[in-house]
């Protein structure tokens, strides 16, 4: 096998992976460093994890981030799914192009601009900045990502399923909830997970729209790093990496199991 | 019109001038862009009728059904059901159920749940739903597959689930789009008769789309032959076959021999046509032809006799050569090449197991037919 791969390919592969993962591996290793100095290895220890849990500032920020991510992902999923349905269903309403452009513009809009404009909006209407405003801001920018994911699923959705439901007496609303939604649900879930992670690691928009009482974890980490990297930061970052990794693994396992089951089912069908 | 009965002798509301049609298409047009999939079509269907739409692929059959079911709006014209204009009645309020050509089974539901879906929408009591579902599963012989999902079924099984699902609600009108296309011959024939029984028993109105002429002939009270969005003829199977209204219909249904010629005489009970090679044909019935015009004489292969010698007293006879023989078991089809090169088809029932001195390739032979065997067509 290795012979056919060629030396160049192997080197390229190793370099690529090193480029991607070396920084993260370093971060994980140093989070178990005994020493207070981040760059000097002084033996294995979990003391920073222990002290992390007594660091109120970081823990509060983590809690804020978790709540913001959960609420904004959920609301963004509902709104994004609705937008996707509207865009795929009503292909001929007036101003559709404008509407779809407006839904997808935030995908390419620089975050700084999104953040700044949201800040201006909140100031203009006199919203006090805090938990509410960060959540709203995250809904705004993650909604379009959900819409993209759900829309691509809806494009391959067989509309005759919905017609069949209506033919059998279901109103359009019932047809949507009893047939369309269950069928596209995996896409809705991945939209939610995408929105959740986007909110989890957003720094720029949160910095613009958050207030004193609602510092998110990325904001907290960033402000602490400016005072110098502490091993505690490494520890919490490692935990974040762990959570994301587990999420990705679980998602792909679920996916794989479904594919395997479907494959088996199709085999049984073929044998009949 | 000749008296060619329907399959059910006593059922012929279309002959009764007082009978009120149940479904009525009035000058319905459906355009996609500037292409008319259904073109100024008028059609009436009666209550309890088994009505078949027959036509080539893309002639607008599915579009017609979809308008009746409420998934497409006619571009112009109207559709009435039981005297009520259907315009503005949404699909879910029409007493019409449809079996989709693509089946459209709900992939996340079991076979059972698929069949029960429509009944649940009507809030039928649970026990009754279970009864009805069991009955439907039995009808389509899928009892042991009740708990499977659609993707665990073969194509034919899926088709039967779709059929059961559309039948479960016992709608007043059932639209079936190619309901039996994926079934093998045996099962298809059995299901055809079951469908007919069911339709009679429950007193439903069926509109069936099919590619298969035999299927349409077997099941339908009347057949509409469609071509490019228009109805060419609506009649009982026997009329369609024995008295087609045009060359298109004659050619579309079954095999036929066609001779183009000049009408010499067309009087009551007598017609003469001289065909292009100069042969004169005498017929009992001139149809709508008038003397001096061009018309087509059409004869079905089974009404053509093949003999070695010119039969005594034969009025319509031509000589040729046996060009091709297709042995089909119950009958044999001969292609006879006339002296001017045209081919004539004749099918002969094999009522004896062995025929002495049977015709074979390149034998000289005569074809002939009786004066009442042919039809004169002017279109
Ligand atoms: N939504 C649509 N947009 C544009 N053209 C359409 C649409 N639906 C149908 N057509 C066209 O209308 C014509 C009739 O289609 P229809 O599906 O009614 O044919 P059909 O008689 O059911 O054919 P088949 O026997 O192959 O199912 C076809 O030429 C098809 O391409
Ligand atoms: Mg069709």
XYZ file of C-alpha atoms and ligand atoms in Angstrom:
683
model
C 0.000 0.000 0.000
C 2.656 2.462 1.115
C 4.605 1.821 -2.063
C 1.737 3.023 -4.267
C 1.180 6.088 -2.129
C 4.572 7.539 -2.766
C 6.792 9.381 -0.373
C 5.508 12.793 -1.345
C 1.929 11.961 -0.513
C 2.856 10.595 2.878
C 4.893 13.668 3.739
C 2.080 15.924 2.568
C -0.406 14.025 4.665
C 1.721 14.202 7.785
C 2.436 17.879 7.299
C -1.234 18.598 6.725
C -2.347 16.813 9.847
C 0.459 18.364 11.869
C -0.582 21.779 10.659
C -4.156 21.110 11.712
C -3.669 19.349 14.988
C -0.251 20.212 16.427
C -1.455 23.427 18.096
C -4.394 21.618 19.649
C -2.230 18.754 20.832
C 0.198 21.222 22.409
C -2.687 22.943 24.131
C -3.987 19.670 25.531
C -0.524 18.605 26.722
C 0.190 21.904 28.451
C -3.156 21.856 30.201
C -1.697 18.991 32.262
C 1.462 20.929 33.052
C 2.443 21.228 36.719
C 4.162 24.545 36.159
C 2.491 27.929 36.180
C 4.626 28.900 33.224
C 2.887 27.786 30.121
C 5.983 27.158 28.071
C 7.996 25.162 30.594
C 7.089 21.509 31.162
C 7.345 20.571 34.848
C 5.588 17.238 35.092
C 2.023 15.923 34.883
C -0.727 17.390 37.029
C -4.454 18.011 36.982
C -4.283 20.924 39.382
C -5.403 23.469 36.770
C -8.590 21.541 36.210
C -9.250 21.666 39.924
C -8.520 25.349 40.208
C -10.594 25.965 37.099
C -13.727 24.864 38.887
C -13.113 27.358 41.653
C -12.522 30.175 39.177
C -15.900 31.882 39.407
C -15.273 34.193 36.482
C -14.600 31.375 34.043
C -17.395 29.181 35.395
C -19.950 31.994 35.135
C -18.844 32.716 31.590
C -19.149 29.030 30.694
C -22.697 28.963 32.053
C -23.667 32.099 30.132
C -22.232 30.621 26.932
C -24.080 27.350 27.403
C -27.400 29.130 27.864
C -26.846 31.549 24.988
C -25.822 28.712 22.679
C -28.770 26.533 23.621
C -31.434 29.221 23.319
C -30.033 30.848 20.199
C -29.507 27.511 18.437
C -33.072 26.451 19.200
C -34.695 29.690 18.070
C -32.409 29.939 15.020
C -33.362 26.395 14.040
C -37.075 27.214 14.143
C -36.668 30.443 12.183
C -34.088 29.030 9.772
C -36.293 26.037 8.991
C -39.239 28.324 8.353
C -37.154 30.478 6.025
C -35.905 27.406 4.169
C -39.454 26.121 3.725
C -40.634 29.482 2.443
C -37.741 29.680 0.007
C -38.194 26.202 -1.451
C -41.996 26.204 -1.485
C -43.063 29.557 -2.735
C -40.729 29.803 -5.641
C -42.664 32.477 -7.405
C -43.577 35.092 -4.819
C -42.555 38.650 -5.469
C -39.205 39.626 -4.093
C -38.071 36.036 -3.597
C -34.596 36.820 -4.887
C -34.284 39.727 -2.506
C -35.556 37.615 0.370
C -33.161 34.744 -0.314
C -30.324 37.187 -0.776
C -31.139 38.759 2.550
C -31.340 35.405 4.290
C -27.969 34.284 2.984
C -26.044 37.578 3.093
C -24.896 37.114 6.699
C -23.025 33.991 5.563
C -20.461 36.140 3.795
C -20.847 39.334 5.803
C -17.734 40.070 7.888
C -18.586 39.356 11.517
C -17.274 42.736 12.558
C -19.896 44.411 10.411
C -22.696 42.149 11.624
C -21.647 42.834 15.201
C -21.319 46.542 14.709
C -24.651 46.947 12.974
C -26.412 44.912 15.627
C -24.797 47.058 18.278
C -26.049 50.192 16.535
C -29.516 48.709 16.338
C -29.618 47.819 20.015
C -28.361 51.248 20.990
C -30.845 52.939 18.670
C -33.866 51.163 20.084
C -32.536 51.505 23.593
C -32.044 47.839 24.394
C -29.851 47.392 27.401
C -26.991 45.166 26.366
C -26.674 41.860 28.140
C -27.796 38.270 27.898
C -30.815 39.100 25.701
C -28.851 41.042 23.118
C -26.102 38.413 22.681
C -28.734 35.750 22.274
C -30.638 37.806 19.705
C -27.435 38.546 17.822
C -26.513 34.873 17.717
C -29.975 33.955 16.491
C -29.610 36.486 13.704
C -26.343 35.225 12.359
C -26.757 31.480 12.904
C -30.262 31.400 11.457
C -28.954 31.664 7.899
C -26.620 28.724 8.419
C -29.574 26.622 9.541
C -31.553 27.839 6.539
C -28.804 26.720 4.161
C -28.554 23.251 5.698
C -32.328 22.687 5.782
C -32.885 24.131 2.337
C -30.428 21.759 0.727
C -32.343 18.866 2.287
C -35.702 20.258 1.196
C -34.547 20.518 -2.400
C -34.272 16.740 -2.584
C -37.504 16.206 -0.635
C -40.229 14.594 -2.740
C -43.128 17.022 -2.719
C -45.566 14.314 -3.658
C -45.270 13.048 -0.067
C -46.869 16.249 1.130
C -49.446 16.063 -1.632
C -50.272 12.515 -0.602
C -50.780 13.669 2.983
C -53.117 16.452 1.883
C -54.883 14.089 -0.473
C -55.631 11.896 2.528
C -57.197 14.813 4.357
C -54.320 16.495 6.192
C -54.286 20.289 6.150
C -51.038 21.845 4.874
C -49.933 22.507 8.461
C -50.592 18.927 9.530
C -48.931 17.610 6.410
C -45.842 19.620 7.310
C -45.647 18.429 10.895
C -46.626 14.809 10.283
C -44.761 14.150 7.067
C -42.280 16.802 5.957
C -40.704 17.597 9.312
C -40.112 13.976 10.380
C -38.519 13.240 7.020
C -36.156 16.222 7.047
C -35.514 16.020 10.802
C -31.893 14.833 10.571
C -31.083 17.990 8.585
C -32.852 20.124 11.173
C -30.785 18.492 13.918
C -27.530 19.121 12.087
C -28.654 22.703 11.583
C -29.169 22.979 15.331
C -25.743 21.533 16.069
C -24.128 23.914 13.629
C -25.900 26.883 15.209
C -24.902 25.654 18.665
C -21.199 25.437 17.826
C -21.266 28.755 15.984
C -22.656 30.412 19.080
C -20.251 28.535 21.337
C -17.121 29.882 19.716
C -18.243 33.322 18.616
C -16.089 36.109 19.975
C -16.531 39.051 17.645
C -20.295 39.432 17.606
C -20.543 38.683 21.310
C -17.965 41.402 22.075
C -20.095 43.938 20.251
C -23.457 42.988 21.601
C -22.847 41.712 25.097
C -23.096 43.791 28.208
C -21.408 43.761 31.604
C -23.523 41.005 33.121
C -23.200 38.558 30.270
C -19.593 37.779 29.445
C -19.367 34.674 27.289
C -16.590 32.134 27.605
C -14.699 33.157 24.471
C -14.813 36.783 25.658
C -13.557 35.753 29.077
C -10.727 33.657 27.680
C -9.733 36.405 25.314
C -9.574 39.048 28.017
C -7.581 36.769 30.322
C -5.139 35.883 27.581
C -4.344 39.525 27.140
C -3.070 39.459 30.698
C -1.049 36.347 29.943
C -1.936 32.751 29.157
C -2.613 30.782 32.276
C -2.737 26.973 32.375
C -6.379 27.336 33.451
C -7.160 28.671 30.004
C -5.502 25.613 28.527
C -7.619 23.436 30.767
C -10.954 24.970 29.820
C -9.976 24.984 26.161
C -9.166 21.295 26.418
C -12.614 20.673 27.888
C -14.197 22.581 25.005
C -12.185 20.585 22.485
C -13.307 17.424 24.263
C -16.979 18.408 24.102
C -16.793 19.254 20.413
C -14.881 16.040 19.630
C -17.438 13.912 21.453
C -20.231 15.722 19.638
C -18.666 15.056 16.250
C -17.992 11.405 17.060
C -21.522 10.811 18.347
C -23.040 12.496 15.306
C -20.987 10.435 12.871
C -21.700 7.210 14.781
C -25.437 7.872 14.683
C -25.149 8.628 10.997
C -23.165 5.492 10.308
C -25.568 3.285 12.246
C -28.463 4.682 10.288
C -26.680 4.040 7.024
C -25.812 0.495 8.025
C -29.400 -0.174 9.052
C -30.743 1.255 5.840
C -28.308 -0.835 3.835
C -29.409 -3.972 5.710
C -33.067 -3.109 5.148
C -32.494 -2.690 1.460
C -30.762 -6.056 1.356
C -33.777 -7.722 2.970
C -36.097 -5.949 0.558
C -34.055 -7.177 -2.380
C -34.307 -10.759 -1.161
C -38.092 -10.818 -1.029
C -74.188 3.678 -33.246
C -73.764 -0.085 -33.264
C -74.965 -1.829 -30.170
C -71.747 -2.866 -28.525
C -72.433 -3.403 -24.870
C -70.385 -2.419 -21.855
C -68.779 -5.007 -19.620
C -71.634 -4.746 -17.176
C -74.704 -5.074 -19.333
C -77.080 -3.157 -17.153
C -74.709 -0.295 -16.389
C -74.749 2.401 -19.075
C -75.740 5.774 -17.572
C -74.001 7.585 -20.424
C -76.784 6.376 -22.718
C -79.443 7.822 -20.426
C -80.137 11.440 -21.367
C -81.506 12.141 -17.883
C -78.505 10.817 -15.986
C -76.473 13.544 -14.321
C -72.681 13.081 -14.703
C -70.789 12.883 -11.431
C -67.536 14.379 -12.656
C -67.512 16.930 -15.394
C -64.504 18.506 -17.105
C -65.638 21.533 -19.061
C -63.170 22.898 -21.619
C -60.295 22.369 -19.253
C -56.861 23.569 -20.320
C -53.688 23.253 -18.293
C -50.616 25.005 -19.618
C -47.080 24.807 -18.347
C -45.481 27.862 -19.861
C -46.744 27.893 -23.432
C -47.118 24.109 -23.564
C -50.654 22.802 -23.069
C -50.433 19.492 -21.190
C -54.243 19.292 -21.230
C -55.856 21.109 -24.104
C -59.469 22.286 -24.062
C -60.670 18.947 -22.786
C -64.264 18.064 -21.953
C -65.229 14.815 -20.338
C -68.013 13.400 -18.208
C -67.760 10.517 -15.794
C -70.742 8.944 -14.051
C -71.207 7.791 -10.498
C -70.033 4.205 -9.907
C -68.321 4.181 -13.221
C -64.995 2.454 -13.777
C -63.355 4.904 -16.129
C -59.976 4.388 -17.776
C -57.642 6.946 -19.319
C -55.470 5.407 -21.963
C -52.766 7.197 -23.870
C -49.106 7.394 -24.732
C -46.552 8.684 -22.252
C -46.718 12.436 -21.744
C -50.215 12.896 -23.178
C -51.495 14.539 -19.990
C -53.125 11.697 -18.048
C -51.413 12.428 -14.754
C -52.015 16.147 -15.183
C -55.730 15.487 -15.626
C -55.859 13.434 -12.423
C -53.849 16.008 -10.510
C -56.356 18.685 -11.450
C -59.183 16.522 -10.212
C -57.332 15.766 -6.972
C -56.581 19.457 -6.448
C -52.811 19.647 -6.955
C -52.954 21.661 -10.149
C -55.284 24.503 -11.031
C -56.728 24.479 -14.536
C -55.435 27.378 -16.604
C -58.956 27.725 -17.935
C -62.218 25.793 -17.877
C -63.860 24.206 -14.872
C -64.170 20.891 -13.133
C -67.385 19.932 -11.377
C -67.862 17.139 -8.907
C -71.413 16.190 -8.078
C -72.574 19.529 -9.453
C -70.130 21.548 -7.350
C -67.386 23.632 -8.947
C -64.101 22.407 -7.510
C -62.290 25.673 -8.042
C -61.162 26.888 -4.629
C -61.784 23.570 -2.877
C -58.397 22.532 -1.484
C -57.097 19.006 -2.037
C -57.678 17.987 1.589
C -61.387 18.783 1.388
C -62.117 16.951 -1.839
C -63.833 13.577 -1.506
C -61.221 12.265 -3.893
C -58.214 10.094 -3.116
C -55.345 9.429 -5.406
C -52.869 6.656 -5.796
C -49.673 8.289 -6.975
C -47.692 7.025 -9.911
C -44.565 7.356 -7.747
C -46.435 5.785 -4.774
C -45.422 8.668 -2.442
C -45.328 6.404 0.609
C -44.336 8.079 3.865
C -40.810 6.749 4.423
C -40.794 7.252 8.191
C -43.987 5.267 8.802
C -44.636 1.554 8.765
C -46.923 0.013 6.176
C -49.665 -0.034 8.785
C -49.231 3.627 9.687
C -49.186 4.590 6.029
C -52.545 2.935 5.482
C -53.982 4.386 8.677
C -52.838 7.942 7.895
C -55.970 9.070 6.091
C -58.263 7.418 8.612
C -56.509 9.215 11.462
C -57.040 12.533 9.720
C -60.771 11.782 9.876
C -60.523 10.982 13.604
C -61.901 7.512 13.132
C -62.012 5.497 16.386
C -58.881 3.421 17.008
C -60.579 0.043 16.861
C -62.216 0.857 13.567
C -58.916 2.036 12.126
C -57.281 -1.233 13.144
C -60.098 -3.188 11.488
C -59.928 -1.213 8.288
C -56.145 -1.459 8.113
C -56.280 -5.223 8.615
C -58.888 -5.489 5.886
C -56.778 -3.434 3.488
C -53.634 -5.430 4.246
C -55.548 -8.588 3.505
C -56.818 -7.184 0.233
C -53.319 -6.420 -1.018
C -51.867 -9.552 0.618
C -49.353 -7.766 2.772
C -50.478 -9.000 6.217
C -47.008 -10.156 7.214
C -45.435 -6.854 6.155
C -47.540 -4.580 8.364
C -44.632 -3.530 10.553
C -42.136 -2.869 7.774
C -41.033 0.498 6.502
C -41.469 1.279 2.785
C -37.757 0.986 2.004
C -37.872 -2.587 3.284
C -40.323 -3.568 0.549
C -39.944 -4.557 -3.072
C -41.353 -2.348 -5.836
C -44.505 -4.395 -6.280
C -45.144 -4.466 -2.543
C -44.772 -0.703 -2.338
C -47.277 -0.327 -5.116
C -49.740 -2.456 -3.186
C -49.254 -0.370 -0.056
C -49.976 2.758 -2.079
C -53.116 1.112 -3.405
C -54.252 0.086 0.070
C -53.588 3.550 1.442
C -55.657 5.279 -1.217
C -58.486 2.773 -0.832
C -58.589 2.847 2.963
C -60.788 5.927 3.210
C -63.241 4.593 0.646
C -63.417 7.911 -1.130
C -66.302 8.626 -3.444
C -63.833 8.962 -6.265
C -60.591 7.061 -6.423
C -57.921 8.156 -8.864
C -55.410 5.473 -9.720
C -52.297 6.465 -11.634
C -50.831 3.297 -13.146
C -51.948 1.240 -10.168
C -50.630 -2.120 -11.317
C -47.603 -1.252 -13.432
C -45.024 -2.871 -11.164
C -46.851 -6.147 -10.597
C -46.096 -9.373 -12.407
C -48.690 -10.724 -14.830
C -50.388 -13.176 -12.469
C -50.705 -10.800 -9.548
C -51.725 -8.010 -11.868
C -54.602 -10.015 -13.299
C -55.746 -11.136 -9.876
C -55.612 -7.560 -8.582
C -57.526 -6.276 -11.599
C -60.463 -8.488 -10.727
C -60.214 -7.630 -7.042
C -60.296 -3.948 -7.901
C -63.363 -4.458 -10.047
C -65.137 -6.405 -7.309
C -64.251 -3.822 -4.723
C -65.423 -0.968 -6.892
C -68.774 -2.672 -7.446
C -69.163 -3.722 -3.848
C -68.459 -0.293 -2.394
C -70.139 1.605 -5.200
C -67.108 3.815 -5.816
C -66.187 5.781 -8.889
C -62.767 4.828 -10.230
C -60.660 6.773 -12.673
C -57.687 4.684 -13.708
C -54.710 5.751 -15.762
C -52.934 3.021 -17.618
C -50.541 2.345 -20.454
C -51.839 -1.168 -20.768
C -54.699 -1.584 -23.239
C -55.598 -5.031 -22.058
C -55.882 -3.758 -18.519
C -58.128 -0.896 -19.597
C -60.261 -3.276 -21.652
C -60.597 -5.723 -18.785
C -61.526 -3.301 -16.075
C -63.203 -0.251 -17.505
C -66.827 0.521 -18.263
C -65.634 3.217 -20.603
C -62.244 4.209 -21.911
C -61.017 7.632 -22.948
C -58.227 7.566 -25.499
C -56.001 10.611 -25.075
C -53.455 12.146 -27.381
C -51.413 15.290 -26.712
C -53.777 16.719 -24.140
C -56.961 15.980 -26.039
C -59.549 13.233 -25.796
C -59.802 11.361 -29.078
C -62.694 9.075 -28.185
C -64.692 8.025 -25.150
C -66.526 4.733 -25.471
C -66.933 1.237 -24.095
C -64.024 -1.131 -24.667
C -65.932 -2.985 -27.371
C -66.817 0.218 -29.203
C -63.274 1.469 -28.997
C -62.059 -1.780 -30.495
C -64.753 -2.489 -33.048
C -65.880 1.018 -33.931
C -62.957 3.375 -33.462
C -63.767 6.968 -34.366
C -60.503 7.754 -36.072
C -57.372 6.217 -37.496
C -55.487 7.310 -34.395
C -57.773 5.349 -32.083
C -57.909 2.361 -34.423
C -54.143 2.267 -34.580
C -53.614 2.923 -30.891
C -55.790 0.101 -29.625
C -54.720 -3.310 -30.824
C -53.301 -4.142 -34.243
C -55.068 -3.113 -37.413
C -54.640 -3.183 -41.199
C -55.363 0.074 -42.955
C -56.041 0.590 -46.662
C -56.237 4.105 -48.028
C -58.536 4.545 -50.982
C -61.168 6.474 -52.835
C -64.803 6.126 -51.860
C -66.757 5.029 -54.937
C -70.081 4.616 -53.280
C -71.413 5.231 -49.799
C -75.093 4.573 -49.454
C -77.163 3.201 -46.609
C -75.960 -0.317 -45.879
C -73.434 -0.409 -48.690
C -70.054 1.100 -49.497
C -67.347 0.565 -52.073
C -63.776 1.718 -51.821
C -61.077 1.445 -54.446
C -57.695 1.163 -52.871
C -54.481 2.504 -54.303
C -53.546 -0.722 -56.095
C -56.888 -0.741 -57.839
C -58.568 -3.439 -55.735
C -62.184 -2.736 -54.930
C -63.595 -3.466 -51.487
C -67.281 -3.856 -50.681
C -68.521 -3.146 -47.221
C -71.816 -3.236 -45.372
C -71.271 0.074 -43.707
C -69.779 3.238 -45.114
C -69.596 5.086 -41.809
C -69.434 8.834 -42.361
C -67.751 8.604 -45.748
C -69.204 10.205 -48.825
C -68.584 9.275 -52.439
C -65.606 10.878 -54.146
C -63.569 11.452 -50.986
C -60.534 9.711 -49.563
C -61.132 7.289 -46.724
C -59.402 4.483 -44.903
C -60.622 0.950 -44.652
C -59.557 -0.655 -41.392
C -59.665 -4.382 -40.655
C -58.515 -6.126 -37.477
C -56.108 -9.039 -38.072
C -58.423 -11.619 -36.507
C -61.097 -10.758 -39.076
C -58.791 -11.522 -41.971
C -58.744 -15.069 -43.367
C -55.656 -16.608 -44.914
C -56.080 -19.340 -47.520
C -54.041 -20.963 -50.282
C -56.704 -20.343 -52.920
C -59.046 -17.466 -53.409
C -62.137 -18.448 -51.369
C -65.288 -19.004 -53.423
C -67.527 -15.991 -53.396
C -65.134 -13.807 -51.442
C -65.893 -10.121 -52.072
C -62.758 -8.654 -50.551
C -59.646 -10.634 -51.417
C -56.025 -9.979 -52.330
C -53.127 -12.198 -53.231
C -49.692 -12.188 -51.670
C -46.847 -14.157 -50.164
C -46.354 -15.404 -46.620
C -43.661 -13.062 -45.355
C -43.517 -13.737 -41.654
C -45.113 -16.122 -39.189
C -45.289 -15.522 -35.451
C -46.478 -18.508 -33.443
C -47.948 -17.281 -30.158
C -49.415 -20.509 -28.813
C -53.101 -19.710 -28.792
C -52.868 -18.157 -32.208
C -50.549 -17.600 -35.124
C -49.990 -14.220 -36.714
C -49.191 -14.158 -40.423
C -47.687 -11.183 -42.203
C -48.729 -11.432 -45.822
C -46.828 -9.330 -48.329
C -49.153 -8.152 -51.060
C -47.980 -7.936 -54.651
C -47.438 -4.194 -54.302
C -45.258 -4.679 -51.245
C -47.685 -3.750 -48.473
C -47.895 -6.040 -45.456
C -51.214 -7.306 -44.112
C -51.533 -8.900 -40.700
C -53.837 -11.839 -40.166
C -54.188 -13.783 -36.945
C -55.549 -17.286 -36.921
C -56.768 -19.073 -33.835
C -55.008 -22.396 -33.321
C -58.093 -24.439 -32.549
C -56.478 -27.681 -33.757
C -53.245 -29.064 -32.366
C -51.836 -29.908 -35.732
C -52.773 -28.567 -39.117
C -52.083 -30.661 -42.209
C -50.579 -28.668 -45.031
C -50.035 -25.537 -42.935
C -48.857 -22.389 -44.684
C -45.193 -21.692 -44.406
C -42.693 -19.001 -45.358
C -42.849 -17.800 -48.982
C -45.999 -19.768 -49.842
C -48.452 -17.947 -52.061
C -51.607 -17.100 -50.142
C -54.852 -15.150 -50.307
C -56.219 -12.848 -47.680
C -59.893 -12.089 -47.537
C -62.472 -10.574 -45.224
C -66.237 -10.351 -45.005
C -68.158 -7.183 -45.969
C -69.054 -6.586 -42.300
C -65.495 -7.055 -41.013
C -64.087 -3.690 -42.003
C -64.731 -0.127 -40.876
C -64.493 2.989 -42.988
C -62.702 5.884 -41.323
C -62.597 9.396 -42.660
C -60.237 10.902 -40.069
N -45.029 20.695 -13.529
C -44.821 20.618 -14.847
N -44.125 21.574 -15.494
C -43.927 21.503 -16.825
N -44.370 20.530 -17.607
C -45.084 19.555 -17.040
C -45.339 19.531 -15.636
N -46.067 18.438 -15.351
C -46.247 17.804 -16.520
N -45.668 18.470 -17.535
C -45.675 18.072 -18.950
O -47.002 17.832 -19.321
C -47.088 16.701 -20.162
C -48.075 15.706 -19.608
O -47.548 15.163 -18.430
P -48.280 14.010 -17.632
O -47.484 13.738 -16.417
O -49.693 14.398 -17.433
O -48.160 12.801 -18.653
P -48.749 11.329 -18.508
O -49.785 11.176 -19.563
O -49.149 11.048 -17.118
O -47.476 10.467 -18.909
P -46.981 9.069 -18.297
O -47.834 8.031 -18.923
O -45.559 8.989 -18.777
O -47.109 9.151 -16.823
C -45.686 16.141 -20.298
O -45.185 16.543 -21.549
C -44.923 16.783 -19.176
O -43.606 17.019 -19.570
Mg -48.368 9.893 -15.612
